Short mmCIF file of C-alpha atoms in Angstrom, two decimals:
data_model
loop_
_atom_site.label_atom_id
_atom_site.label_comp_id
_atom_site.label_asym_id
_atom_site.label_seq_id
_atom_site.Cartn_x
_atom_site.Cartn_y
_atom_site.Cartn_z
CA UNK E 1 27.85 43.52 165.03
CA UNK E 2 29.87 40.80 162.46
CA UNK E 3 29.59 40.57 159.35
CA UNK E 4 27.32 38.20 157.61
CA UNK E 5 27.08 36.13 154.24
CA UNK E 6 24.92 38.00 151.87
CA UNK E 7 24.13 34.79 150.02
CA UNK E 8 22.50 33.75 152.85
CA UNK E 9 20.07 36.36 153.22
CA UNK E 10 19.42 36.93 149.91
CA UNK E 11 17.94 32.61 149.80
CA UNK E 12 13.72 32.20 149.67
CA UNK E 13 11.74 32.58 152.75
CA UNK E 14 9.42 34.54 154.65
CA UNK E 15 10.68 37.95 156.19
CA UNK E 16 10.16 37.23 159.60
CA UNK E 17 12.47 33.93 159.34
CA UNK E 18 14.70 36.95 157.88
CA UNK E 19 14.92 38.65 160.21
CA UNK E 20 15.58 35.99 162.88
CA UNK E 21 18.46 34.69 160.33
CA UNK E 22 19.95 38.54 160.26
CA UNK E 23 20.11 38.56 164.27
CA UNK E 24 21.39 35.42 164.21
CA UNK E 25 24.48 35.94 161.90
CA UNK E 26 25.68 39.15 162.90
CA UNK E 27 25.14 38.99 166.41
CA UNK E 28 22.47 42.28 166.34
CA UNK E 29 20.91 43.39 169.06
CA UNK E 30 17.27 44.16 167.64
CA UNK E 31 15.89 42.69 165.43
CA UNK E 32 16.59 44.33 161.87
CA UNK E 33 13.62 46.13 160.05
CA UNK E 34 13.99 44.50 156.64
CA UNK E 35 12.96 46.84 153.57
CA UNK E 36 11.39 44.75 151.06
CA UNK E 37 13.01 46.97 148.15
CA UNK E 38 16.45 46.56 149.72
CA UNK E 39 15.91 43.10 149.91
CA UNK E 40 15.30 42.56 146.64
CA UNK E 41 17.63 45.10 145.24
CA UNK E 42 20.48 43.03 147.68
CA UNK E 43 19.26 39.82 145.59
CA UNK E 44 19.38 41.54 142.55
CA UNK E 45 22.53 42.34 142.91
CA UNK E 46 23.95 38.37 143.92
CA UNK E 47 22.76 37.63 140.98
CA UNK E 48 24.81 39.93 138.99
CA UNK E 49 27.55 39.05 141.08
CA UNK E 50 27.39 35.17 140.50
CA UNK E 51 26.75 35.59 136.62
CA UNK E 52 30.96 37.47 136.35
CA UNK E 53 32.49 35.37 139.89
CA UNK E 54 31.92 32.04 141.32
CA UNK E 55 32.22 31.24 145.03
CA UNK E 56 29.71 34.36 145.79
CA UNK E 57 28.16 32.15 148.76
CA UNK E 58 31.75 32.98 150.40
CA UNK E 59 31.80 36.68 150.39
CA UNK E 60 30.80 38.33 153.78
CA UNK E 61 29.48 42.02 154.41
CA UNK E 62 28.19 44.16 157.05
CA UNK E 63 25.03 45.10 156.41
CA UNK E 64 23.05 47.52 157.08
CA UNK E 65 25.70 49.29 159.61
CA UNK E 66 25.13 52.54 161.53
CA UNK E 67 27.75 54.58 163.62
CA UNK E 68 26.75 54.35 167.01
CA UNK E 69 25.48 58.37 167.99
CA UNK E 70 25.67 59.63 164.66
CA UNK E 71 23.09 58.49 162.33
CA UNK E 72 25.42 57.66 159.32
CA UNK E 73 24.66 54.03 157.98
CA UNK E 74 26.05 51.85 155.36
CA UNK E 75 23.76 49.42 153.14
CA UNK E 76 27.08 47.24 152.52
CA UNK E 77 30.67 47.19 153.84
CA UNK E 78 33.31 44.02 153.01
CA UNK E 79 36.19 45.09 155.46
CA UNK E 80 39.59 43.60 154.64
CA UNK E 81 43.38 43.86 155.81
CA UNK E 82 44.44 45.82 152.82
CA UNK E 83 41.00 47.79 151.75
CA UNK E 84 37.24 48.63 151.89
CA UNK E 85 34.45 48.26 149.65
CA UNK E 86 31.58 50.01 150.12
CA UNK E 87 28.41 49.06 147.69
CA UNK E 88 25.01 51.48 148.41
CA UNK E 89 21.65 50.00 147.06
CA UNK E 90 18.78 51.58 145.32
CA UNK E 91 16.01 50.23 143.50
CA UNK E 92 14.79 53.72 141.99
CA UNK E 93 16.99 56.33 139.36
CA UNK E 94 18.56 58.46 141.68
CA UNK E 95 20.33 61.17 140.40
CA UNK E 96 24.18 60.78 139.65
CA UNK E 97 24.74 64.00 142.14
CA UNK E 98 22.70 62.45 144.69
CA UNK E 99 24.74 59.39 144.43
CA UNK E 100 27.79 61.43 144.66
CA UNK E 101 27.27 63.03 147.49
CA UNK E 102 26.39 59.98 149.41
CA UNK E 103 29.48 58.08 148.38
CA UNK E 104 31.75 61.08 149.10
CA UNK E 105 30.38 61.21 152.77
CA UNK E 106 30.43 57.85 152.70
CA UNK E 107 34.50 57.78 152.06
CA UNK E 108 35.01 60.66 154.88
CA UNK E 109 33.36 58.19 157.71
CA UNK E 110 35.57 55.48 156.18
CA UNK E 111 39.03 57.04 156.18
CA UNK E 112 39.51 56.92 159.41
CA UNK E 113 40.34 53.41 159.10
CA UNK E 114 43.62 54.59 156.90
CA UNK E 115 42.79 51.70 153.88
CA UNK E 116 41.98 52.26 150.14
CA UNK E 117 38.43 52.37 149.87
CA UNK E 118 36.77 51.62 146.89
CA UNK E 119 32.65 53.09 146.65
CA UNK E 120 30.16 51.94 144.47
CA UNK E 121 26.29 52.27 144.13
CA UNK E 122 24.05 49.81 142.37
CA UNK E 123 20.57 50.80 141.20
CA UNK E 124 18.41 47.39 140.68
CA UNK E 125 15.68 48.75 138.51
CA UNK E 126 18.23 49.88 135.58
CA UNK E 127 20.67 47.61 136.59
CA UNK E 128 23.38 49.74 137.10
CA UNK E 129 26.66 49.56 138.92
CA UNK E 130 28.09 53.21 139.26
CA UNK E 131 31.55 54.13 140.93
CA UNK E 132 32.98 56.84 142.75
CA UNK E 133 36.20 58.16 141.14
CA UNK E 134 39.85 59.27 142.66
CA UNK E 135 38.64 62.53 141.05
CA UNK E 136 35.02 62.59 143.16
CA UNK E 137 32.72 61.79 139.45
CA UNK E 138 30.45 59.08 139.40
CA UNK E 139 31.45 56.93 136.52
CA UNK E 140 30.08 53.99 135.05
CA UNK E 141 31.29 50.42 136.69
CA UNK E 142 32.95 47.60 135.37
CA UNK E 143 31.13 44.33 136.88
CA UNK E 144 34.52 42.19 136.31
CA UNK E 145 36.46 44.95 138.40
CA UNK E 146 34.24 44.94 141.37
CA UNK E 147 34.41 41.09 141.46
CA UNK E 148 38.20 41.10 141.35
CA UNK E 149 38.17 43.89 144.13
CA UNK E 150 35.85 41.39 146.50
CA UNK E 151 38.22 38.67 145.67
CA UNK E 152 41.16 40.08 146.20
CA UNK E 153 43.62 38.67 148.61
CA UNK E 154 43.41 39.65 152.81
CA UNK E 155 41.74 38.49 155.39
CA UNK E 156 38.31 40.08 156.04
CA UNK E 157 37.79 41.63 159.24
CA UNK E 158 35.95 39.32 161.82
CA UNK E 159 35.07 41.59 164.69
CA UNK E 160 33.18 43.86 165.95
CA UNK E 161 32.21 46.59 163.65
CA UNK E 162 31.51 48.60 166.33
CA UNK E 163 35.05 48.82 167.72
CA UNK E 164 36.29 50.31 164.68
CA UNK E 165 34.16 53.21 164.73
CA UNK E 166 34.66 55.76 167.25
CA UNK E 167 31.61 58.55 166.79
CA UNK E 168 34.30 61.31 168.75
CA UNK E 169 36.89 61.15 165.54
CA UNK E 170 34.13 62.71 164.18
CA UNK E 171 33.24 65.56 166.08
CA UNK E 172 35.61 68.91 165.42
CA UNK E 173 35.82 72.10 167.34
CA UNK E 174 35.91 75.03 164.96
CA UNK E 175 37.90 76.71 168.25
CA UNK E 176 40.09 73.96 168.87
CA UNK E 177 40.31 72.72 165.23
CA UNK E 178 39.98 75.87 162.96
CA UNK E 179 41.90 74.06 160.09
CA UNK E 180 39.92 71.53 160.00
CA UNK E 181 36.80 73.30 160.18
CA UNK E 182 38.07 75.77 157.34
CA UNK E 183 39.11 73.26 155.10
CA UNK E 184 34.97 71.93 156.10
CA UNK E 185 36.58 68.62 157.23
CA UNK E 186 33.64 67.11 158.85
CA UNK E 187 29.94 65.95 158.66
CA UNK E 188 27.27 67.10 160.67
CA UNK E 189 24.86 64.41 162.05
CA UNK E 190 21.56 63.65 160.60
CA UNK E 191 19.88 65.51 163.88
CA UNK E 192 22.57 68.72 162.94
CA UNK E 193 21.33 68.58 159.50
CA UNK E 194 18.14 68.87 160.37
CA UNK E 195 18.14 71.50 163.12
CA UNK E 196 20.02 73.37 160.29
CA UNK E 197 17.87 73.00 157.59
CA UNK E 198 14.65 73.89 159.83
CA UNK E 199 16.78 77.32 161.19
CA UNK E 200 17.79 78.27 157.49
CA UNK E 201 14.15 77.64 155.92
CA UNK E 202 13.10 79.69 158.10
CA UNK E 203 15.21 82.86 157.81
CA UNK E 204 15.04 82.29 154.27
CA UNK E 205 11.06 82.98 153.97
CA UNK E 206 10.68 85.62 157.09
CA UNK E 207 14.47 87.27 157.47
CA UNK E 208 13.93 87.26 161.15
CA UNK E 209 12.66 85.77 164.19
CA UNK E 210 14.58 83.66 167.78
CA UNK E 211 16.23 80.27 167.59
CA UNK E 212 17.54 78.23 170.37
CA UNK E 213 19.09 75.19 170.28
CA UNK E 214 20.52 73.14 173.63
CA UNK E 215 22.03 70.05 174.09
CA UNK E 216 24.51 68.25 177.02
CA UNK E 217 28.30 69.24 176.23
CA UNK E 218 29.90 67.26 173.38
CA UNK E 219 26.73 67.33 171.28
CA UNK E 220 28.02 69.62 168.70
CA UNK E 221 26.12 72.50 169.44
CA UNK E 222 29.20 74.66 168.82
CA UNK E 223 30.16 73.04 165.53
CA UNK E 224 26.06 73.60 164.16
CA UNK E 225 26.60 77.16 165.24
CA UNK E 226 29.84 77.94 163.14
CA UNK E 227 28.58 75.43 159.79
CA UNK E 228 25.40 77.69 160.11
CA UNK E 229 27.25 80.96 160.40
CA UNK E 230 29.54 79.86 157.33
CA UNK E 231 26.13 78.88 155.08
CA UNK E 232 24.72 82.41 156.47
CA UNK E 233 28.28 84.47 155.82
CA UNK E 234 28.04 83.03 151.95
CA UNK E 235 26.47 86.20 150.67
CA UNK E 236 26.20 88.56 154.26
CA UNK E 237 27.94 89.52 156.91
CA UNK E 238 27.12 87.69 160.08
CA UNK E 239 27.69 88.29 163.82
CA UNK E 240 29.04 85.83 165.84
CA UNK E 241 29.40 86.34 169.77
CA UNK E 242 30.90 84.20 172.42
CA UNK E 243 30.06 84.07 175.86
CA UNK E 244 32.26 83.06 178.54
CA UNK E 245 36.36 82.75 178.27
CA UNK E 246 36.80 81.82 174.69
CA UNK E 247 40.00 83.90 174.82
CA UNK E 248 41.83 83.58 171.42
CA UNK E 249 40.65 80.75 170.53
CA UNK E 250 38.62 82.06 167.61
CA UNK E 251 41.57 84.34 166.40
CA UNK E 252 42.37 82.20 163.55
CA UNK E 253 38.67 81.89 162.17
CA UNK E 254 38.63 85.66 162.53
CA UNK E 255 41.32 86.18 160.20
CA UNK E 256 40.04 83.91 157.67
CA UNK E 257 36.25 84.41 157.78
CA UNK E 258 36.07 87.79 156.43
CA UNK E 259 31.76 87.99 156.01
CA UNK E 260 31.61 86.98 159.85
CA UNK E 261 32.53 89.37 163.14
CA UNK E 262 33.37 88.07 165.90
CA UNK E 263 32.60 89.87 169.36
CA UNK E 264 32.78 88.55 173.25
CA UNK E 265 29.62 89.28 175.10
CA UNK E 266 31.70 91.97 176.78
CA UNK E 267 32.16 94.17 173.84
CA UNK E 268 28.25 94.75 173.73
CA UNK E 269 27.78 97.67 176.01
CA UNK E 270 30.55 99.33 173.00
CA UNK E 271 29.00 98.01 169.99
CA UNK E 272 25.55 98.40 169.89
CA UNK E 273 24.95 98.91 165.65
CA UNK E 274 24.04 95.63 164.10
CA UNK E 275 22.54 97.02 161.30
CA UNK E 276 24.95 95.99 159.02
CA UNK E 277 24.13 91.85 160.08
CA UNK E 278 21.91 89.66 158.12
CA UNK E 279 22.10 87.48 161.45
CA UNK E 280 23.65 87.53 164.89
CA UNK E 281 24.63 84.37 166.78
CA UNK E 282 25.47 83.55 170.09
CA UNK E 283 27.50 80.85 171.53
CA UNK E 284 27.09 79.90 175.19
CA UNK E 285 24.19 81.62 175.54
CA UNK E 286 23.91 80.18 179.03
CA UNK E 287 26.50 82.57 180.59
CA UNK E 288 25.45 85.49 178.85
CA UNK E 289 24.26 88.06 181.69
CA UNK E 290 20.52 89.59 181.57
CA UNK E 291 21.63 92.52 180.95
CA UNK E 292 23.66 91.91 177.81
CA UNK E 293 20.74 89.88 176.53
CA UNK E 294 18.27 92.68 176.74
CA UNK E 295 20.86 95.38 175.26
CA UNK E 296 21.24 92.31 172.32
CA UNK E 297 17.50 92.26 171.80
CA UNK E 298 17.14 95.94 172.36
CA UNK E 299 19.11 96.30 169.22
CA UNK E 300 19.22 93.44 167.31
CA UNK E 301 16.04 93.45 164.46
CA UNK E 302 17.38 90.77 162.28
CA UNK E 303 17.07 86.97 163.08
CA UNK E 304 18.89 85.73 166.61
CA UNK E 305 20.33 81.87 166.84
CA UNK E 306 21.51 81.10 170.50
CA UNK E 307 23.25 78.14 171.29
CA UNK E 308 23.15 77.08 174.89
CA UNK E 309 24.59 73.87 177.15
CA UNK E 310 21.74 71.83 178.98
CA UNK E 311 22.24 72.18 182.61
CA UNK E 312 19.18 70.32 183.68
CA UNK E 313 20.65 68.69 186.15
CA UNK E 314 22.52 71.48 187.90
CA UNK E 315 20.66 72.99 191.47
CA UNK E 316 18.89 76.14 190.10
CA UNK E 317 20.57 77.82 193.18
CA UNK E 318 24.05 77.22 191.68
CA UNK E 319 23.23 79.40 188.85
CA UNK E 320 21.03 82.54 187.68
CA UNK E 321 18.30 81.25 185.29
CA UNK E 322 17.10 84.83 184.31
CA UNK E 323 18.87 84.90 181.40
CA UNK E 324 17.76 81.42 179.63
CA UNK E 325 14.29 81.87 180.86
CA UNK E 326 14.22 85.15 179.22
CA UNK E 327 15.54 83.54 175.51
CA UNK E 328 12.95 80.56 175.84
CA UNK E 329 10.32 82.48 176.63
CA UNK E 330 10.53 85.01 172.77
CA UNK E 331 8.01 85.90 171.07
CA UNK E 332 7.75 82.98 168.42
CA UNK E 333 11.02 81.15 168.89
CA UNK E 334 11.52 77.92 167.24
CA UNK E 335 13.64 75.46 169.68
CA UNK E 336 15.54 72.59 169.42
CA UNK E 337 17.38 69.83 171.81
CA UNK E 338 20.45 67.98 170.62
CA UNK E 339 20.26 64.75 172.01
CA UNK E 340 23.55 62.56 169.86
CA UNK E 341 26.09 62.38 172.23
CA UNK E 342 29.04 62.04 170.21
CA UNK E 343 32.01 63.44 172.25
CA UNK E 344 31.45 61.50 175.41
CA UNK E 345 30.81 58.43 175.61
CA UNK E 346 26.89 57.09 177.10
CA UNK E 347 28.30 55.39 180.57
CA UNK E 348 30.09 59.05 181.46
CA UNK E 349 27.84 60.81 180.51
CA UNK E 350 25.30 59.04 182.48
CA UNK E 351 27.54 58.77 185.67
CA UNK E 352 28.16 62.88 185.44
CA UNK E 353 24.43 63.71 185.31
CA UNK E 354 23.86 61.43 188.44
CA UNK E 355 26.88 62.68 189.96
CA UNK E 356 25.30 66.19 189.59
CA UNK E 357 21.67 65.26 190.99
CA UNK E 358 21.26 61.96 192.50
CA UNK E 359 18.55 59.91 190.91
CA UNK E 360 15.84 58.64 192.94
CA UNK E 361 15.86 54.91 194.40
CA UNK E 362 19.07 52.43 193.39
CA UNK E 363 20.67 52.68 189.97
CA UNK E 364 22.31 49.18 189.06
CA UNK E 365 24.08 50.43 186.06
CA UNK E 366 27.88 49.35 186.22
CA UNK E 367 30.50 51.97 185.82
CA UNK E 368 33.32 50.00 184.19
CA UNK E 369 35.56 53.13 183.29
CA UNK E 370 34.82 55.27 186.30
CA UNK E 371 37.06 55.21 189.60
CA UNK E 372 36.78 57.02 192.86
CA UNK E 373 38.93 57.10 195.81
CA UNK E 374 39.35 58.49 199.06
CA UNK E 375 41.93 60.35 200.56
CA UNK E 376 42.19 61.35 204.10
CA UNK E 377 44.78 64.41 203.80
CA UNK E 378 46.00 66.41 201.20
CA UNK E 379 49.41 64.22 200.61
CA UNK E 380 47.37 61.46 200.15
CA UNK E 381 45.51 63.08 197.59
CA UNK E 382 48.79 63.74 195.65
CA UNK E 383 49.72 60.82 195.74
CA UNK E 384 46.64 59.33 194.40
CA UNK E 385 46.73 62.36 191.68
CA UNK E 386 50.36 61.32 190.74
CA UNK E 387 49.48 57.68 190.37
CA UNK E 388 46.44 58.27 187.79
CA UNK E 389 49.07 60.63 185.97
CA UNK E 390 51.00 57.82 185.85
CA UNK E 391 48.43 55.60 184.15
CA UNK E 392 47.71 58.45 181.53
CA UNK E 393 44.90 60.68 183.04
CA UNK E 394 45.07 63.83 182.39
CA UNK E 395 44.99 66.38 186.04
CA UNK E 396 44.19 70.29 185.97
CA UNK E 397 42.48 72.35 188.27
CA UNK E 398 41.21 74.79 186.03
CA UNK E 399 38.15 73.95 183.64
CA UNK E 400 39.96 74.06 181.14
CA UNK E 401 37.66 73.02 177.76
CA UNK E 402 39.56 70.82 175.89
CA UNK E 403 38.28 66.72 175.43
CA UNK E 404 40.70 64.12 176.58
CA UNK E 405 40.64 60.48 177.06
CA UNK E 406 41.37 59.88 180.38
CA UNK E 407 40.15 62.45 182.98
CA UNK E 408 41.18 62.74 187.13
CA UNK E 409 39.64 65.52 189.04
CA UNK E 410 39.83 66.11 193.04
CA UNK E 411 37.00 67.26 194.72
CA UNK E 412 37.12 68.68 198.12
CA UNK E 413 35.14 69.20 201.46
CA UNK E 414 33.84 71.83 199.84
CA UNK E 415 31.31 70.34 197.90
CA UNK E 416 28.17 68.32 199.61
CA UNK E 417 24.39 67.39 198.16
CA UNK E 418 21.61 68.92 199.29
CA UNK E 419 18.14 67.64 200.65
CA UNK E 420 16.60 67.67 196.67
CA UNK E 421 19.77 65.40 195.97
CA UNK E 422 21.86 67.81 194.15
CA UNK E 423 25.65 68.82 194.44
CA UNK E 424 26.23 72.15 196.13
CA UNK E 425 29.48 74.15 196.95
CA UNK E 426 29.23 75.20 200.87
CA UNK E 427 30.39 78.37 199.95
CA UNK E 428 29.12 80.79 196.98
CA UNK E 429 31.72 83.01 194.90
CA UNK E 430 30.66 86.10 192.63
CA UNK E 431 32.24 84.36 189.66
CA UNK E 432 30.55 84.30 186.59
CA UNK E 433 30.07 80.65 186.91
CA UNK E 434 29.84 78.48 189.89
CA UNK E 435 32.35 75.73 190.83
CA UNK E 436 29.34 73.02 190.65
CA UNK E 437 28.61 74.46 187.09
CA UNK E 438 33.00 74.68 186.21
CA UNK E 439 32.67 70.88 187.29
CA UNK E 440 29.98 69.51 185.05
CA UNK E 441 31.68 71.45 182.14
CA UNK E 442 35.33 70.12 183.38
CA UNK E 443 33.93 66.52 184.10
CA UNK E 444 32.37 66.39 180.40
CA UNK E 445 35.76 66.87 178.74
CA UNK E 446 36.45 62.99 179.61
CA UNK E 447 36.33 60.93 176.17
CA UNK E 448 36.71 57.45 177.74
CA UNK E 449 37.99 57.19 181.46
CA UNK E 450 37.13 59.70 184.64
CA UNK E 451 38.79 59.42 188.27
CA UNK E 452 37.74 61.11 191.25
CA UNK E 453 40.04 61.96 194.24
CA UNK E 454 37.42 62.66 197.05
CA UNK E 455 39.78 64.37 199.66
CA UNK E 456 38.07 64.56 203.04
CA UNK E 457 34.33 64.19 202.09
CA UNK E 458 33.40 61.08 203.04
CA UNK E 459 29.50 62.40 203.10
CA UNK E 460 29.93 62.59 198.79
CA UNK E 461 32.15 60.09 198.66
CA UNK E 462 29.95 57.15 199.97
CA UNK E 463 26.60 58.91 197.73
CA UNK E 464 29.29 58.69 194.97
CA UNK E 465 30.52 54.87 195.89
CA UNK E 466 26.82 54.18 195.70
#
């Protein structure tokens, strides 16, 4: 999306020509549902602008922007070399702390850009300009000021906005990130803030009851757990529990959140009194065993949040169900399914969850940042390895659950599909989780490019070629 001349969309005629005009100048690819208030409140405020600054017909904005996967949009944004100026609309009174809090969260999606930004709301129907301060007040605005700001020397950015918005810088891990999720260095998505305030609402009026949310890996289901758990922890003590090999990557939060306990799901057959919880959540509910669950439930009265991966698309024979089936099936829980994928990008994600179960008849989606080759023997296979190295790909042959841009993985003979179309290992383990399922976890930690090695399987990789 480019930026366009508000002057031009601000002119007399109809709002279907409008919208045509929009499409046409920023290069859209829908059509843009005009608000007739925002309209006017965006000619309202030309018309302040050309009664302090001539030449007004020659600034250029993106409007009406939106972060691809997160929900976060911006009315206006004039992009330059040297800075940012961000202007919201409104054509009601809206509340100065209302106005505040938009334009703070407004300067955290922007920073990532490293420029001086400069945020300002204008309310039409007082005919107000209002800034945000270095010191986070809403102040009163200076018309002559912003003028000199739009004005001000620099070229303005004529690209894609798009490119300069990646939703992944957004996304934290409070295990792999604890600073940053300490010092509360990130945003939730409008779907997070949601799924939060429904969950909280809730415990607030009844002080008990299930909740499950699921979502594909790099949803932030982790990140909703831990920003609930800190809103919970405010005035009790909390339980958190991880499932799975979390090792000591929570250490660090453990020392510093003092209202919230941390357990694994192996230290429940030796701690059984949760009495002193106002809530107990689980992460990774998906490889917690049946049996811990129904000690959990067994002793657990106050409310229960589980957060689980979707694994859809994993063979049911690759995995014991019992468990999830169990936690979806409570007596009056409320569930939820993250569906912003912010971590991974849409044409990986896609490839992995065909990868993992073949989709029916011929998909002609293009895989542009996916590779895979064949090797015939297992010095062939290095060498391939070596060579993606080389290029910057990333190679371990552990699962190990930390994102990175560029991703190769080797698959063996031991893996095949089965009649349904899914991916199988020929041989079952008594791990705790099966290779297929270590796979889909390992494959999602690709941010941007993914490379198979296929050594001696030609049967998966021609279904893969295809």
């Amino acid at each position: 999306m480019k930026s366009i001349s508000i002057y031009a969309v601000t002119r007399n005629q109809n709002i279907e020509q409008l919208q045509k005009l929009e499409r046409q100048l920023s290069g859209r690819e829908y059509f843009l549902k005009m608000r007739t208030w925002e309209l006017e409140s965006m000619k309202s405020l030309v018309r302040e602008l050309e009664a302090h600054m001539e030449e007004v017909y020659t600034l250029r904005f993106f409007y009406s922007f939106q972060i691809p996967r997160l929900g976060k949009e911006f009315d206006l944004l004039q992009i330059k070399d040297e800075q940012i100026v961000n202007i919201e609309l409104k054509s009601g009174v809206v509340s100065d702390e209302t106005i505040r809090k938009q334009l703070i969260q407004n300067r955290y999606y922007l920073s990532v850009l490293g420029r001086p930004i400069y945020s300002y709301t204008y309310i039409s129907s007082q005919s107000r300009l209002v800034r945000l301060t270095n010191h986070d007040h809403i102040a009163d605005a200076d018309w002559q000021q912003l003028c000199e700001l739009l004005q001000n020397s620099g070229e303005d950015y004529r690209g894609e906005i798009e490119e300069l918005f990646q939703a992944e810088m957004y996304l934290i891990s409070p295990l792999t990130e604890p600073v940053k999720f300490l010092q509360k260095e990130y945003f939730l998505t409008s779907q997070q803030r949601d799924i939060k305030r429904q969950i909280l609402k809730k415990i607030r009026l009844e002080r008990n009851g299930y909740y499950h949310f699921s979502g594909l890996p790099g949803t932030g289901k982790t990140l909703l757990l831990y920003d609930i758990a800190m809103k919970l922890s405010e005035r009790h003590k909390v339980c958190m529990i991880h499932c799975g090999e979390a090792g000591k990557k929570w250490e660090i939060l453990h020392e510093r959140l003092r209202r919230i306990d941390f357990l694994s799901d192996s230290q429940l057959k030796t701690n059984s009194n949760f009495e002193k919880y106002s809530a107990v959540l689980v992460d990774e509910a998906h490889l917690l065993s049946l049996e811990n669950l129904e000690m959990l439930l067994k002793n657990v009265e106050k409310p229960v949040i589980f957060s689980s991966d979707a694994e859809d698309m994993i063979s049911p024979k690759e995995m014991d169900r019992s468990c999830m089936q169990k936690i979806e099936h409570l007596p009056g829980i409320q569930t939820f399914r993250l569906t912003n994928r912010i971590r991974t990008n849409a044409e990986l994600s896609s490839f992995i969850q065909n990868m993992m179960h073949l989709p029916v008849g011929k998909n002609q989606k293009g895989y542009p940042h996916i590779e895979v080759v064949f090797a015939n023997d297992v010095s062939e296979a290095e060498n391939l390895l070596r060579a993606y190295q080389k290029q910057g790909y990333q190679y371990s042959d552990t699962a190990e659950q930390k994102p990175v841009e560029s991703l190769v993985v080797l698959l063996n003979a031991r893996y095949d599909y089965d009649e349904e179309g899914y991916l199988r290992t020929k041989t079952q383990t008594e791990k705790k989780m099966s290779d297929v399922r270590r796979l889909f976890h390992h494959l999602n930690q690709a941010k941007e490019n993914l490379a198979l090695v296929i050594l001696g399987n030609e049967e998966v990789y021609a279904r893969l070629l295809n």
